[in-house]
Coordinates of C-alpha atoms and ligand atoms in Angstrom, one line a residue:
M1 CA 165.2 157.3 156.4
W2 CA 168.4 159.0 157.4
G3 CA 170.6 157.6 154.6
P4 CA 171.4 154.8 152.2
E5 CA 172.4 152.4 155.0
G6 CA 168.7 152.2 155.7
L7 CA 168.6 153.5 159.3
D8 CA 165.1 154.9 159.8
E9 CA 163.6 157.1 162.5
V10 CA 161.5 154.3 163.9
E11 CA 164.7 152.5 164.9
A12 CA 166.9 155.5 165.6
E13 CA 164.5 157.9 167.4
L14 CA 166.9 160.7 166.9
L15 CA 164.1 163.3 167.0
G16 CA 163.0 161.8 170.3
P17 CA 160.6 159.0 171.3
Q18 CA 158.2 158.3 168.5
E19 CA 155.1 158.6 170.7
E20 CA 156.2 162.2 171.6
L21 CA 156.2 163.4 168.0
K22 CA 152.4 163.9 168.1
G23 CA 151.5 167.6 167.9
R24 CA 155.1 168.8 167.4
D25 CA 155.9 171.5 164.8
V26 CA 158.6 170.1 162.6
L27 CA 160.6 171.9 159.9
E28 CA 162.1 169.6 157.2
L29 CA 164.9 171.2 155.3
G30 CA 165.8 170.2 151.8
A31 CA 162.7 168.0 151.9
G32 CA 162.8 166.9 148.2
A33 CA 159.6 165.0 147.6
A34 CA 158.8 165.3 151.3
Q35 CA 158.9 161.6 152.2
C36 CA 160.2 162.4 155.8
S37 CA 157.5 165.0 156.3
R38 CA 154.8 162.5 155.2
W39 CA 156.1 160.0 157.8
L40 CA 156.1 162.7 160.5
A41 CA 152.5 163.7 159.6
A42 CA 151.5 160.0 159.9
Q43 CA 152.9 160.1 163.5
G44 CA 150.6 163.0 164.3
A45 CA 153.4 165.7 164.0
R46 CA 152.8 169.0 162.2
P47 CA 155.6 169.1 159.6
V48 CA 156.4 171.8 157.1
A49 CA 158.5 170.6 154.1
L50 CA 160.9 173.2 152.7
D51 CA 163.0 172.9 149.6
I52 CA 164.6 175.5 147.3
S53 CA 163.6 173.4 144.2
H54 CA 160.2 174.0 142.8
R55 CA 160.5 170.8 140.8
Q56 CA 161.1 168.7 143.9
L57 CA 158.1 170.2 145.5
Q58 CA 156.0 169.4 142.5
H59 CA 156.9 165.7 143.1
A60 CA 155.7 166.1 146.7
L61 CA 152.5 167.7 145.4
R62 CA 152.0 164.8 142.9
I63 CA 152.5 162.2 145.7
G64 CA 150.1 164.2 147.9
G65 CA 149.5 164.2 151.6
P66 CA 148.6 166.6 154.3
V67 CA 152.0 168.4 154.4
P68 CA 152.4 172.2 153.7
L69 CA 155.2 172.8 151.2
V70 CA 157.4 175.9 151.2
C71 CA 159.7 176.8 148.3
A72 CA 162.5 178.7 150.0
D73 CA 166.2 178.8 150.6
A74 CA 167.2 177.2 153.9
G75 CA 169.5 180.2 154.5
A76 CA 166.6 182.6 154.6
L77 CA 163.7 180.9 156.3
P78 CA 160.3 182.6 155.9
F79 CA 159.2 181.8 159.5
A80 CA 159.0 183.8 162.7
D81 CA 161.4 183.2 165.5
G82 CA 160.6 180.2 167.7
S83 CA 158.1 178.6 165.3
F84 CA 159.2 174.9 165.5
D85 CA 159.9 172.3 168.1
L86 CA 162.1 170.2 165.8
A87 CA 164.0 170.5 162.6
C88 CA 165.3 167.7 160.4
S89 CA 167.1 167.1 157.2
A90 CA 168.1 163.9 155.4
Y91 CA 170.9 164.9 153.1
G92 CA 169.1 168.2 152.4
A93 CA 170.3 171.7 151.9
L94 CA 173.4 171.7 154.2
P95 CA 175.9 169.9 151.8
F96 CA 174.9 172.3 149.0
V97 CA 175.5 175.7 150.6
A98 CA 178.9 177.4 150.7
D99 CA 178.3 178.7 154.3
P100 CA 176.4 176.2 156.4
R101 CA 176.5 178.5 159.4
V102 CA 174.0 180.8 157.7
V103 CA 171.6 177.8 157.5
L104 CA 172.3 176.6 161.0
R105 CA 171.8 180.1 162.5
E106 CA 168.5 180.4 160.7
V107 CA 167.4 177.0 162.0
R108 CA 168.4 178.0 165.5
R109 CA 166.3 181.2 165.1
V110 CA 163.1 179.4 164.1
L111 CA 163.5 176.7 166.8
R112 CA 162.0 177.1 170.2
P113 CA 164.3 176.8 173.2
G114 CA 165.1 173.1 173.9
G115 CA 164.3 172.4 170.2
R116 CA 166.3 169.8 168.4
L117 CA 167.9 169.7 164.9
V118 CA 168.9 166.4 163.4
F119 CA 170.6 166.4 160.0
S120 CA 172.4 163.8 157.9
L121 CA 174.9 164.1 155.1
T122 CA 177.5 162.1 153.3
H123 CA 180.2 161.2 155.9
P124 CA 183.1 163.6 155.3
V125 CA 185.6 160.7 155.1
R126 CA 184.0 159.7 151.7
W127 CA 185.5 162.9 150.2
A128 CA 188.9 161.2 149.9
F129 CA 187.5 158.2 148.0
P130 CA 186.1 157.9 144.5
D131 CA 182.3 157.8 144.5
E132 CA 182.2 154.3 143.2
P133 CA 180.4 151.3 144.8
G134 CA 183.0 148.7 143.8
P135 CA 186.6 148.0 144.8
E136 CA 187.7 151.1 143.0
G137 CA 185.9 153.1 145.6
L138 CA 188.1 151.7 148.4
S139 CA 191.4 153.5 147.6
V140 CA 192.1 157.1 148.6
S141 CA 192.2 159.3 145.5
G142 CA 192.1 162.8 147.0
S143 CA 192.8 164.8 150.1
Y144 CA 190.2 164.7 152.9
F145 CA 191.4 168.2 153.7
D146 CA 190.7 169.7 150.3
R147 CA 187.6 171.9 150.7
T148 CA 187.4 172.8 147.0
P149 CA 183.7 172.1 146.1
Y150 CA 182.6 169.5 143.6
V151 CA 181.0 171.4 140.7
E152 CA 179.2 170.2 137.6
Q153 CA 178.7 172.8 134.8
D154 CA 176.4 173.0 131.7
D155 CA 177.7 173.7 128.2
D156 CA 177.7 177.4 129.0
G157 CA 180.0 176.9 132.0
R158 CA 177.2 177.6 134.5
A159 CA 177.3 175.6 137.7
V160 CA 174.3 173.2 137.7
Y161 CA 175.3 171.1 140.7
V162 CA 177.6 172.0 143.6
E163 CA 178.5 170.0 146.7
H164 CA 180.6 171.5 149.5
H165 CA 183.0 169.4 151.6
R166 CA 183.7 170.0 155.3
T167 CA 185.8 167.8 157.5
L168 CA 184.2 166.2 160.5
G169 CA 185.9 168.8 162.7
D170 CA 184.6 171.7 160.4
R171 CA 181.0 170.3 160.8
V172 CA 181.3 170.1 164.6
R173 CA 182.7 173.7 164.7
D174 CA 179.8 174.9 162.4
V175 CA 177.2 173.4 164.7
V176 CA 178.8 174.8 167.9
A177 CA 179.5 178.3 166.5
S178 CA 175.9 178.5 165.4
G179 CA 174.7 178.2 168.9
F180 CA 173.8 174.5 169.1
R181 CA 175.0 171.8 171.5
L182 CA 176.0 168.7 169.7
V183 CA 174.6 165.7 171.7
D184 CA 175.3 162.9 169.3
L185 CA 177.1 162.1 166.0
V186 CA 175.7 158.9 164.6
E187 CA 177.7 156.9 162.0
P188 CA 175.3 154.1 160.9
E189 CA 176.9 150.8 160.1
W190 CA 175.8 148.9 157.0
P191 CA 173.3 146.3 158.0
R192 CA 173.4 142.7 156.7
W193 CA 169.9 142.9 155.3
N194 CA 170.7 145.8 153.0
T195 CA 172.0 144.3 149.7
S196 CA 171.2 147.3 147.5
E197 CA 173.7 149.6 145.8
W198 CA 172.9 153.3 145.4
G199 CA 175.4 155.6 143.7
G200 CA 178.6 155.2 145.5
W201 CA 177.0 153.3 148.4
S202 CA 177.2 149.6 148.5
P203 CA 177.5 146.7 151.0
L204 CA 181.1 146.3 150.0
R205 CA 182.1 149.9 151.0
G206 CA 179.6 150.1 153.8
R207 CA 181.3 147.2 155.6
L208 CA 184.6 149.1 155.6
I209 CA 184.0 152.9 155.7
P210 CA 181.2 155.1 157.0
G211 CA 178.8 156.5 154.4
T212 CA 176.5 158.8 156.4
A213 CA 177.1 161.1 159.4
I214 CA 174.0 162.2 161.4
F215 CA 174.3 165.2 163.7
V216 CA 172.0 165.6 166.6
C217 CA 171.9 169.1 168.0
V218 CA 170.0 170.9 170.7
R219 CA 169.1 174.6 170.8
D220 CA 169.6 175.3 174.6
Ligands
SAM301 C1 169.9 164.9 148.2 S1 168.3 165.7 148.1 C2 167.6 165.1 149.6 C3 166.1 165.1 149.5 C4 165.3 164.5 150.7 N1 165.6 165.0 151.9 C5 165.5 162.9 150.6 O1 165.8 162.4 151.7 O2 165.3 162.3 149.6 C6 168.8 167.4 148.6 C7 167.7 168.4 148.6 O3 168.1 169.6 149.2 C8 167.6 170.7 148.4 N2 168.4 171.9 148.6 C9 169.6 172.2 148.2 N3 170.0 173.4 148.6 C10 169.0 173.9 149.3 C11 168.8 175.2 150.0 N4 169.8 176.1 150.0 N5 167.6 175.4 150.6 C12 166.7 174.4 150.6 N6 166.8 173.3 150.0 C13 168.0 173.0 149.4 C14 167.6 170.2 147.0 O4 166.7 170.9 146.2 C15 167.2 168.7 147.2 O5 165.8 168.6 147.1

């Protein structure tokens, strides 16, 4: 699943035709509980699920499955050059790092020539709107161009959650400057069948503004 709209890889085939996933080495970044990797393994691919959070990987372990789990920072990948055919990420790692080019260059390094990276994140236009599913989430409340990160702190003032904003143009430049060719930018529309709300995502907002941006990149 690429995002709250419900677009899944069976429908989208952004990693390539489903029947060609078999035997492919795939790196999942910011895998969380590794649900994408488990789906990839079921297609006959050879995924590795990477996340910086030990806790998230414990959930993956609890759920089980044949997927190797790696606890590491996406900006310092513990793999040799050219180890993977594909890399993917559903809302993982990239929105949470201050310098996404460090991650993108690392992914490029571990991909084989011709390899593909597909990643999704919150559509940048959402930054200008309150993160609310109702009508209050439909009025611009901040600047789309303000790159100040969103930070939550604990009682001691330590950052416990940080999300970094880039404009759509920033994201395109990051991809290209890191040595990838951008071959598609998918903005899934909210489908009629999806009646669920999740955080700031809802049918009401989904009908009017994009919620997810999916970048499809090739390492030539
Ligand atoms: C919003 S969750 C997405 C999880 C999963 N991909 C999914 O679809 O449910 C973001 C994940 O990125 C991970 N993450 C954040 N920064 C990271 C980094 N620098 N390196 C690797 N993983 C990171 C978090 O620990 C978290 O599990």
